[in-house]
XYZ file of C-alpha atoms in Angstrom:
656
model
C 0.000 0.000 0.000
C 2.797 2.314 -0.996
C 1.943 5.973 -1.317
C 1.501 7.283 -4.862
C 4.334 9.694 -4.053
C 6.760 7.008 -2.841
C 9.987 6.834 -4.912
C 10.865 3.829 -7.050
C 12.496 1.153 -4.896
C 16.208 0.346 -5.395
C 16.593 -2.738 -7.592
C 19.574 -4.827 -8.682
C 20.287 -5.239 -12.411
C 18.419 -8.570 -12.633
C 15.339 -7.239 -10.850
C 15.386 -4.096 -12.967
C 15.533 -6.188 -16.152
C 12.694 -8.369 -14.889
C 10.493 -5.392 -13.935
C 11.083 -3.559 -17.221
C 10.298 -6.708 -19.237
C 7.077 -7.517 -17.369
C 5.808 -3.948 -17.719
C 6.739 -3.946 -21.429
C 4.862 -7.249 -21.868
C 1.798 -5.604 -20.248
C 1.876 -8.406 -17.636
C 0.860 -10.883 -20.343
C 2.958 -13.873 -21.374
C 4.378 -13.201 -24.866
C 4.738 -15.806 -27.607
C 8.474 -15.251 -28.016
C 11.391 -13.771 -26.064
C 14.673 -12.244 -27.305
C 17.302 -14.966 -27.678
C 19.614 -13.203 -25.245
C 16.996 -12.834 -22.480
C 16.814 -14.792 -19.228
C 13.256 -15.932 -19.881
C 12.515 -19.669 -19.859
C 9.595 -21.140 -21.773
C 6.724 -23.016 -20.162
C 7.816 -26.639 -20.906
C 10.675 -26.177 -18.446
C 8.166 -25.665 -15.636
C 4.977 -27.479 -16.626
C 5.328 -30.249 -14.052
C 1.647 -31.065 -13.642
C 1.175 -29.975 -10.046
C 1.253 -26.190 -10.506
C 0.737 -24.124 -13.664
C 3.534 -21.610 -13.255
C 3.743 -20.666 -16.954
C 6.966 -19.102 -18.236
C 9.732 -18.090 -15.850
C 12.526 -15.567 -15.498
C 15.918 -16.910 -14.392
C 16.972 -14.745 -11.470
C 20.012 -15.127 -9.181
C 22.056 -18.306 -9.541
C 21.950 -19.437 -5.931
C 20.981 -18.547 -2.380
C 24.319 -16.847 -1.688
C 24.013 -14.413 -4.599
C 20.376 -13.686 -3.690
C 21.434 -12.942 -0.100
C 24.277 -10.691 -1.282
C 21.915 -8.679 -3.497
C 19.436 -8.295 -0.662
C 22.225 -7.174 1.643
C 23.312 -4.624 -0.975
C 19.872 -3.009 -0.849
C 17.759 -4.505 -3.670
C 14.200 -4.248 -2.340
C 12.786 -7.108 -4.424
C 15.692 -9.444 -3.615
C 15.164 -8.638 0.057
C 11.525 -9.764 -0.105
C 12.377 -12.920 -2.059
C 15.198 -13.801 0.323
C 13.004 -13.233 3.384
C 10.358 -15.551 1.943
C 12.612 -18.391 0.752
C 15.639 -18.485 3.059
C 13.698 -19.848 6.075
C 13.175 -23.125 4.187
C 16.875 -23.864 4.728
C 19.769 -24.681 2.380
C 18.476 -28.156 1.486
C 15.389 -26.642 -0.134
C 17.139 -23.609 -1.606
C 19.295 -25.251 -4.265
C 19.789 -24.154 -7.829
C 18.797 -20.820 -9.290
C 15.852 -18.587 -8.418
C 12.919 -18.495 -10.840
C 10.284 -15.743 -11.046
C 6.840 -16.606 -12.479
C 4.925 -13.369 -13.185
C 2.083 -14.396 -15.509
C -0.288 -16.103 -13.086
C 0.022 -13.982 -10.001
C 3.693 -13.628 -9.112
C 5.534 -16.371 -7.292
C 9.162 -17.466 -6.997
C 11.167 -20.489 -5.914
C 14.502 -22.277 -6.271
C 14.901 -24.913 -8.958
C 17.780 -27.357 -9.421
C 17.529 -27.101 -13.199
C 15.280 -25.686 -15.901
C 14.093 -29.219 -16.718
C 12.322 -29.483 -13.336
C 14.011 -32.795 -12.536
C 14.293 -31.884 -8.857
C 11.649 -32.994 -6.405
C 8.822 -30.501 -5.816
C 9.878 -27.951 -3.215
C 7.900 -27.664 0.047
C 6.202 -24.406 -0.906
C 4.299 -25.846 -3.882
C 1.177 -26.405 -1.787
C 1.408 -22.888 -0.351
C 3.386 -20.812 -2.835
C 4.662 -17.369 -1.863
C 2.229 -15.407 -4.010
C 2.681 -11.758 -4.813
C 0.860 -9.631 -7.355
C 1.391 -6.604 -9.551
C -0.597 -3.506 -8.697
C -1.506 -0.222 -10.262
C -0.116 2.519 -7.998
C -2.840 5.016 -8.729
C -6.438 4.425 -7.867
C -9.007 5.869 -10.237
C -9.170 9.403 -11.521
C -11.574 11.789 -9.751
C -15.126 11.293 -11.018
C -14.285 8.115 -12.949
C -16.290 5.072 -11.863
C -15.686 1.380 -12.500
C -18.170 1.151 -15.367
C -16.464 4.047 -17.181
C -14.049 2.758 -19.901
C -11.622 5.476 -18.796
C -11.163 3.653 -15.512
C -9.546 0.678 -17.242
C -7.245 2.651 -19.525
C -3.730 1.557 -18.653
C -4.873 -0.764 -15.850
C -3.606 -4.280 -15.380
C -5.957 -7.052 -16.429
C -7.731 -7.795 -13.098
C -6.979 -11.496 -13.496
C -3.223 -10.773 -13.643
C -2.900 -7.942 -11.179
C -4.788 -5.908 -8.627
C -6.444 -2.605 -8.028
C -4.567 -0.258 -5.718
C -6.049 -0.188 -2.233
C -5.475 2.657 0.209
C -3.707 2.211 3.520
C -6.509 4.129 5.253
C -9.641 2.023 5.639
C -11.771 5.179 5.875
C -10.500 6.806 2.657
C -12.871 8.071 0.001
C -11.557 5.478 -2.471
C -12.735 2.719 -0.139
C -16.221 4.181 0.044
C -16.359 4.835 -3.708
C -15.860 1.106 -4.130
C -18.424 0.219 -1.446
C -21.063 2.590 -2.852
C -20.560 1.203 -6.354
C -20.945 -2.375 -5.112
C -24.147 -1.485 -3.266
C -25.578 0.392 -6.231
C -24.792 -2.464 -8.615
C -26.333 -5.039 -6.284
C -29.578 -3.122 -5.798
C -29.972 -2.040 -9.432
C -28.514 -4.836 -11.569
C -28.481 -8.155 -9.704
C -32.160 -8.808 -10.281
C -34.428 -11.010 -8.205
C -31.607 -13.032 -6.641
C -30.575 -9.987 -4.568
C -33.972 -8.351 -4.318
C -34.728 -7.104 -0.814
C -38.221 -7.833 0.475
C -40.532 -4.867 0.854
C -40.684 -4.481 4.616
C -41.065 -1.633 7.110
C -38.237 -0.462 9.321
C -37.592 -2.460 12.500
C -39.269 -1.292 15.712
C -36.276 0.921 16.559
C -33.368 2.062 14.420
C -30.515 4.493 14.849
C -31.092 7.672 12.822
C -27.581 8.781 11.812
C -28.720 12.116 10.397
C -27.719 13.618 7.089
C -24.081 14.370 7.938
C -21.535 14.356 10.752
C -22.930 17.576 12.211
C -25.929 15.578 13.465
C -25.877 13.474 16.589
C -27.388 10.030 16.026
C -30.584 9.219 17.882
C -32.763 6.205 18.491
C -35.811 6.455 16.251
C -39.111 4.682 16.981
C -40.353 3.730 13.545
C -43.926 4.163 12.403
C -44.015 1.535 9.664
C -41.955 3.545 7.167
C -40.403 1.752 4.193
C -36.879 3.141 4.148
C -33.451 1.673 3.312
C -31.627 0.517 6.432
C -28.157 -0.854 7.167
C -27.559 -3.575 9.766
C -24.466 -4.031 11.929
C -23.079 -7.495 12.672
C -20.268 -7.396 15.220
C -18.665 -9.065 18.218
C -19.717 -7.677 21.576
C -16.488 -8.894 23.167
C -18.018 -8.902 26.627
C -20.224 -6.244 28.152
C -21.040 -3.053 26.242
C -21.290 -0.085 28.625
C -23.278 2.018 26.158
C -26.515 0.192 25.354
C -30.232 0.789 25.567
C -31.981 -0.109 28.817
C -35.296 0.852 30.355
C -33.552 3.716 32.159
C -31.686 5.029 29.089
C -34.342 4.562 26.407
C -35.607 8.160 26.460
C -32.050 9.515 26.514
C -31.226 7.481 23.388
C -34.300 8.869 21.651
C -33.252 12.444 22.416
C -29.814 11.885 20.946
C -26.407 10.310 21.533
C -23.007 11.965 21.516
C -20.948 10.139 18.918
C -17.865 10.302 21.135
C -19.713 8.365 23.867
C -20.506 5.435 21.592
C -18.283 2.336 21.467
C -15.816 2.635 18.593
C -17.620 -0.002 16.507
C -20.850 1.981 16.781
C -19.104 5.253 15.928
C -17.712 3.657 12.777
C -21.054 2.039 11.909
C -22.663 5.492 12.032
C -19.986 6.893 9.711
C -20.216 3.953 7.322
C -24.003 4.275 7.133
C -23.771 7.978 6.320
C -21.072 7.495 3.697
C -23.092 4.759 2.000
C -25.874 7.316 1.600
C -28.245 5.698 4.107
C -30.150 7.317 6.973
C -30.791 4.380 9.323
C -28.794 1.545 10.870
C -29.971 -1.252 13.166
C -27.555 -2.071 16.018
C -28.709 -4.786 18.415
C -27.308 -3.269 21.625
C -29.034 0.054 20.914
C -32.253 -1.066 19.223
C -33.275 -3.788 21.692
C -33.942 -2.876 25.330
C -31.293 -5.040 26.916
C -32.777 -5.367 30.415
C -36.336 -6.020 29.244
C -36.767 -9.801 28.659
C -40.100 -9.335 26.920
C -38.698 -6.764 24.498
C -35.577 -8.853 23.892
C -37.635 -11.948 23.110
C -40.027 -10.027 20.866
C -37.288 -8.271 18.876
C -34.954 -11.293 18.705
C -37.816 -13.282 17.181
C -37.913 -10.712 14.338
C -34.225 -11.034 13.446
C -34.897 -13.209 10.411
C -37.028 -10.446 8.913
C -34.713 -7.643 10.059
C -31.617 -9.099 8.420
C -33.441 -10.314 5.316
C -34.857 -6.824 4.678
C -31.640 -4.925 5.353
C -30.234 -2.941 2.457
C -26.714 -3.995 3.442
C -25.175 -5.609 6.507
C -22.018 -3.928 7.804
C -19.729 -6.761 8.873
C -16.983 -5.952 11.405
C -14.851 -9.002 10.591
C -11.686 -8.228 12.540
C -13.109 -6.390 15.539
C -13.061 -8.723 18.569
C -14.892 -6.232 20.800
C -17.152 -3.203 20.568
C -14.233 -0.864 21.330
C -11.878 -2.143 18.584
C -13.359 -0.155 15.741
C -14.047 -0.976 12.094
C -12.302 1.813 10.181
C -8.572 1.973 10.803
C -5.146 1.938 9.222
C -4.701 -1.308 7.360
C -2.076 -3.966 7.903
C 0.950 -3.182 5.772
C 1.915 -5.779 3.168
C 5.459 -6.279 1.808
C 5.639 -4.130 -1.314
C 8.208 -2.939 -3.849
C 7.717 0.098 -6.109
C 8.766 -1.010 -9.613
C 8.047 2.218 -11.505
C 6.004 5.373 -11.366
C 2.949 3.294 -12.359
C 3.354 -0.159 -10.816
C 4.273 -2.002 -7.631
C 4.525 -5.648 -6.644
C 3.104 -6.655 -3.272
C 2.264 -9.710 -1.223
C -1.268 -10.841 -1.964
C -3.743 -9.974 0.778
C -5.448 -12.868 2.506
C -8.234 -14.429 0.495
C -11.848 -13.969 1.459
C -12.117 -17.589 2.629
C -9.000 -17.292 4.795
C -10.182 -14.013 6.319
C -13.546 -15.564 7.176
C -11.908 -18.652 8.661
C -9.627 -16.607 10.934
C -11.706 -13.561 11.887
C -13.232 -13.034 15.362
C -16.707 -12.482 13.907
C -16.738 -16.007 12.497
C -16.379 -17.490 15.997
C -19.611 -16.046 17.403
C -22.832 -18.080 17.243
C -25.191 -15.097 17.058
C -23.332 -13.746 14.033
C -24.008 -16.824 11.896
C -27.681 -16.086 11.366
C -26.817 -12.479 10.618
C -24.584 -13.724 7.799
C -26.961 -16.387 6.533
C -30.015 -14.157 6.388
C -28.543 -10.955 4.929
C -29.026 -10.400 1.190
C -25.731 -8.475 1.022
C -22.785 -7.913 3.345
C -20.037 -5.312 3.253
C -17.155 -6.928 5.136
C -14.481 -4.716 6.717
C -11.227 -6.631 7.159
C -7.800 -5.615 8.389
C -6.364 -5.491 4.842
C -9.299 -4.687 2.563
C -13.077 -4.699 2.243
C -15.127 -7.444 0.593
C -18.569 -7.532 -0.934
C -20.704 -10.650 -0.533
C -24.231 -11.040 -1.854
C -26.353 -13.789 -3.360
C -24.968 -12.946 -6.787
C -21.253 -12.585 -6.165
C -18.351 -12.122 -3.806
C -15.711 -9.536 -4.650
C -12.521 -8.269 -2.976
C -11.452 -4.650 -3.010
C -8.218 -5.547 -4.816
C -10.299 -6.695 -7.813
C -13.545 -4.760 -7.378
C -15.152 -5.819 -10.674
C -14.144 -9.480 -10.624
C -16.837 -11.954 -9.582
C -14.905 -14.688 -7.850
C -15.959 -18.328 -7.864
C -18.033 -19.038 -4.800
C -16.579 -21.716 -2.485
C -18.312 -20.845 0.801
C -18.025 -22.640 4.104
C -20.580 -25.408 4.573
C -24.075 -24.118 5.209
C -23.547 -20.470 4.308
C -24.358 -19.200 0.824
C -26.978 -21.827 -0.085
C -29.019 -20.543 2.840
C -28.766 -16.980 1.579
C -30.445 -18.070 -1.648
C -32.507 -20.848 -0.127
C -35.375 -20.483 -2.604
C -33.082 -21.621 -5.417
C -31.989 -24.773 -3.583
C -35.328 -26.213 -2.460
C -36.234 -29.120 -4.793
C -39.775 -29.092 -6.172
C -40.644 -32.435 -4.557
C -40.416 -31.089 -1.008
C -38.300 -29.674 1.836
C -34.544 -29.854 1.616
C -33.701 -30.940 5.143
C -29.990 -31.389 4.477
C -29.708 -27.610 4.238
C -30.706 -27.339 7.896
C -28.039 -29.820 8.959
C -25.447 -27.812 7.027
C -26.469 -24.707 8.952
C -26.345 -26.531 12.299
C -22.881 -27.911 11.553
C -21.646 -24.386 10.787
C -23.376 -23.063 13.921
C -21.880 -25.730 16.191
C -18.353 -24.526 15.357
C -19.054 -21.183 17.016
C -18.995 -19.889 20.587
C -21.645 -18.531 22.923
C -21.244 -16.438 26.051
C -24.483 -17.777 27.560
C -25.439 -21.419 27.073
C -29.149 -20.542 27.182
C -28.674 -18.469 23.999
C -27.944 -21.572 21.895
C -31.428 -22.187 20.537
C -32.503 -18.501 20.359
C -29.301 -17.692 18.424
C -30.477 -20.057 15.685
C -34.141 -19.026 15.811
C -33.883 -16.581 12.920
C -32.362 -19.248 10.706
C -35.120 -21.639 11.785
C -37.821 -19.110 10.949
C -36.333 -18.480 7.527
C -35.933 -22.195 6.859
C -39.527 -22.967 7.809
C -40.847 -20.084 5.745
C -38.987 -21.056 2.603
C -39.420 -24.820 2.937
C -43.171 -24.675 3.371
C -43.473 -25.496 7.049
C -42.053 -27.867 9.610
C -42.498 -28.635 13.314
C -39.510 -27.537 15.392
C -38.172 -29.667 18.247
C -35.012 -28.705 20.148
C -33.020 -27.601 17.116
C -34.381 -30.323 14.803
C -37.464 -30.876 12.640
C -40.030 -33.537 13.523
C -40.656 -34.301 9.843
C -37.040 -35.492 9.410
C -36.232 -36.517 12.958
C -34.812 -39.960 12.104
C -31.997 -38.228 10.253
C -31.863 -35.418 12.789
C -30.938 -37.621 15.752
C -28.095 -39.317 13.816
C -25.323 -36.908 14.723
C -21.996 -37.189 16.440
C -18.681 -35.424 17.059
C -17.291 -33.783 13.922
C -14.122 -34.979 12.243
C -11.523 -32.517 11.066
C -11.750 -33.874 7.498
C -15.449 -33.539 7.941
C -17.328 -33.805 4.693
C -17.643 -35.319 1.257
C -20.616 -34.505 -0.977
C -22.752 -37.561 -0.163
C -22.529 -36.783 3.575
C -20.711 -40.048 4.364
C -17.491 -39.983 6.309
C -14.355 -41.754 5.103
C -12.216 -42.192 8.204
C -10.715 -40.339 11.120
C -7.943 -37.825 11.485
C -9.080 -35.940 14.546
C -12.433 -36.157 16.277
C -14.042 -33.274 18.130
C -14.298 -33.541 21.910
C -17.806 -32.577 22.945
C -18.663 -31.033 26.305
C -21.662 -31.138 28.604
C -23.147 -27.641 29.060
C -23.641 -26.211 32.521
C -27.411 -26.105 31.981
C -29.506 -28.772 30.251
C -31.231 -26.935 27.411
C -32.152 -29.851 25.134
C -32.866 -33.594 25.382
C -29.995 -36.033 24.895
C -31.155 -36.930 21.373
C -30.625 -33.348 20.134
C -27.275 -31.947 18.979
C -28.073 -28.938 21.223
C -27.550 -31.126 24.314
C -23.761 -30.842 23.901
C -21.245 -28.092 23.200
C -18.777 -28.498 20.344
C -18.684 -29.260 16.624
C -21.101 -31.910 15.420
C -21.682 -33.678 12.130
C -24.789 -35.434 10.834
C -24.467 -38.919 9.374
C -26.622 -40.012 6.463
C -27.784 -43.454 5.356
C -27.399 -45.396 2.116
C -30.831 -46.911 2.612
C -33.992 -46.638 4.689
C -33.781 -46.066 8.400
C -34.097 -49.246 10.468
C -36.056 -47.649 13.317
C -39.305 -45.751 13.758
C -40.038 -42.706 15.906
C -43.492 -43.376 17.308
C -44.012 -40.198 19.319
C -42.439 -36.807 20.042
C -43.489 -35.135 23.295
C -42.047 -31.649 23.817
C -42.470 -29.247 26.736
C -42.048 -26.147 24.523
C -43.759 -27.431 21.411
C -42.591 -25.766 18.177
C -41.094 -22.739 19.954
C -38.101 -21.387 18.029
C -37.191 -18.918 20.772
C -37.339 -21.306 23.740
C -34.157 -21.082 25.822
C -34.750 -24.640 27.034
C -36.553 -27.177 24.876
C -36.921 -30.502 26.668
C -38.922 -33.527 25.654
C -38.982 -37.243 24.912
C -38.941 -39.571 21.917
C -40.576 -42.966 21.769
C -38.487 -45.112 19.415
C -39.105 -48.612 18.084
C -36.099 -50.466 16.724
C -33.742 -53.424 17.044
C -31.420 -53.335 20.058
C -28.564 -55.350 21.536
C -26.522 -54.982 24.713
C -22.933 -54.057 23.887
C -19.700 -53.029 25.495
C -18.204 -49.763 24.303
C -14.421 -50.198 24.365
C -12.161 -47.141 23.940
C -9.023 -47.306 21.823
C -6.252 -48.017 24.319
C -3.600 -47.068 21.749
C -5.030 -43.624 20.895
C -2.515 -40.797 21.275
C -5.132 -38.520 22.828
C -8.878 -38.174 23.274
C -9.240 -36.547 19.825
C -8.125 -39.812 18.218
C -9.959 -42.126 20.602
C -12.459 -43.826 18.315
C -13.768 -46.908 20.078
C -15.503 -50.122 19.068
C -18.610 -52.043 20.072
C -18.577 -55.689 21.172
C -21.830 -57.593 21.535
C -22.233 -58.563 25.175
C -23.678 -61.997 24.269
C -21.156 -62.699 21.496
C -17.712 -61.194 22.016
C -16.668 -62.229 18.504
C -18.909 -59.604 16.903
C -17.189 -56.230 16.866
C -18.095 -52.934 15.207
C -15.569 -50.119 14.818
C -16.133 -46.383 14.515
C -17.954 -45.877 17.826
C -17.960 -42.328 19.224
C -19.442 -41.474 22.580
C -20.718 -37.927 22.944
C -18.903 -37.623 26.297
C -16.254 -39.648 28.188
C -14.932 -41.476 25.128
C -11.975 -42.809 27.090
C -14.081 -44.966 29.462
C -15.366 -48.517 28.971
C -19.167 -48.564 29.165
C -22.007 -51.052 28.940
C -24.836 -49.689 26.813
C -27.454 -50.490 24.198
C -26.856 -50.281 20.444
C -29.820 -49.669 18.153
C -29.462 -50.361 14.433
C -29.964 -47.039 12.672
C -29.202 -48.230 9.128
C -27.853 -51.427 7.633
C -27.183 -52.603 4.101
C -25.034 -55.137 2.321
C -21.448 -55.915 3.456
C -19.040 -53.087 2.753
C -21.696 -50.406 3.104
C -22.392 -47.922 5.856
C -23.927 -49.285 9.054
C -24.975 -46.911 11.786
C -25.889 -47.536 15.402
C -27.332 -45.148 17.920
C -26.056 -45.783 21.437
C -28.213 -45.466 24.541
C -27.728 -45.872 28.251
C -30.501 -47.076 30.491
C -31.469 -44.747 33.345
C -34.411 -46.090 35.295
C -37.463 -46.339 33.070
C -35.943 -44.097 30.397
C -32.929 -44.079 28.119
C -30.480 -41.333 27.208
C -28.595 -41.099 23.967
C -24.824 -41.352 24.556
C -23.267 -41.742 21.115
C -23.194 -42.940 17.548
C -21.322 -45.704 15.713
C -20.299 -45.214 12.098
C -19.349 -48.743 10.990
C -17.885 -49.104 7.488
C -16.066 -52.423 7.398
C -17.153 -55.546 5.518
C -18.714 -57.339 8.477
C -22.130 -58.791 7.693
C -24.730 -57.629 10.185
C -26.683 -60.514 11.749
C -30.005 -58.918 12.601
C -30.997 -61.936 14.710
C -28.603 -60.706 17.399
C -30.718 -57.546 17.764
C -34.109 -57.803 19.462
C -37.016 -55.494 18.715
C -37.772 -53.045 21.550
C -39.619 -49.801 22.159
C -37.911 -47.233 24.395
C -38.453 -43.690 25.622
C -35.467 -41.367 25.230
C -35.117 -38.197 27.265
């Protein structure tokens, strides 16, 4: 993020030759090179595992690269800092630059690529070429003048300012918002809905103090803030402060996230923003329950959701100086810099992605403007786009359970509800954290309301749906290599350790009865058991903090011993087995207790699904407690053992 006034960086003769050639080639691989050049054609590097394209032969060895860096060459310094830590054994041969598909570099033993692949092939040190200037005043992205002299966005990047609050940043954000609303069609169409009960009126400019506005059913554009509380927020709306908030709020008294949300809303050209801590009366349980139940509609109707990705608390702020990236100024027009983190990596690592409440805010919003530590991102039902390439619509590879929910209407098959979509959302939700255990079910209520609305109904029961409850109770601890498309698991690397919450909020058969990542297990064939009755205390209540009840299940059962793996390195790898109590020769592997996986236990195994040898066989595990049973685990058996159903007797049990 070098200043447009920064001088050209000092370069050695080889780096200068390389930079001049790449700029002269317009960052596009030419058909031919001068015979005397140091360029090497593609066959020398087309090794099948990474398409590097043509390369430039740089310094001859690590020693000469280090000497050039020591002498002050800025580009050699970056390359040396990236490659030298791999050690001399992986830094043999000459250095090669590959500038035509991003910009990466590595050592090679010879141009023929006979050496073994170096360790950085899976995670290459990627840099990119950048235009130093942003756009000319008054020139927008759709104007052909914007692209005059710019690098092809697939080969280089748009310049991004070091100041996250700069006008260039908001020009980009406003253009994204305008394009989404005006050109993305029905897929991004916001529902026609009135303002929420209360919103923050930010005024027309920064001379106005924001105030809490009690809406009167107006249909006005409104931004939404999704953020991490990071503990208590001293400035929030309570019964005692409600009238003060309505009269007005000094911007300087607001938490930094709220100050920035007010500024962002104004600079996007909007008048209202919904902020949970200000728009819900925090010490009024009735108001909280009433407004929280509307979150599905609030987020779905929002014009744009302001996403504070990298703010772990309300006082961190959203608009700030950005993290500096290694960068070299090649000329008056171009630089080369380390690529910013990808959208997927930012989402995986950011504080916002760890909070349970924030998942439904992401799933339900038609469009999100994400503020990261290096750049902003746009995400809507039509596209995702980074600031470094503001007009490029990147291929969507979202985390499980995210984008399909945003466009749920498109994914519901005509023959009926698409229950698997719910399990995707629950799996994503279970990865996140809650401050209060009793918020678990309410934090997913908005997603549940949206799911029921779009799927044509459904009876809710402790985080599951009665209409698909046989599948819903077949869950277990998640594996780190969690998923393949057909929802069947393929083995174990590391298994999640689940925890018992401090307060029982759901029956043992629900995933909500434990804390930690869960996964749902499918079946190759019909289920081998029948749920005869569902009896819930809080019947079909999405907002219930505790949802307890019983299942009456008819199936085939056998007494078994659960035996932990005595050779497991730790509890994450402790995947046990089941041995029939009446026939110790029959053993099933892949058994996972929800809790206490390291202890031998006598229990009951119920056949959940069973097919021919070599196919998936699932068993639900129960422990007898008086006249009732509790679910304690799941067994995912995939060996070739033939299942003798005669060893399992038909029973009917009640599970709490």
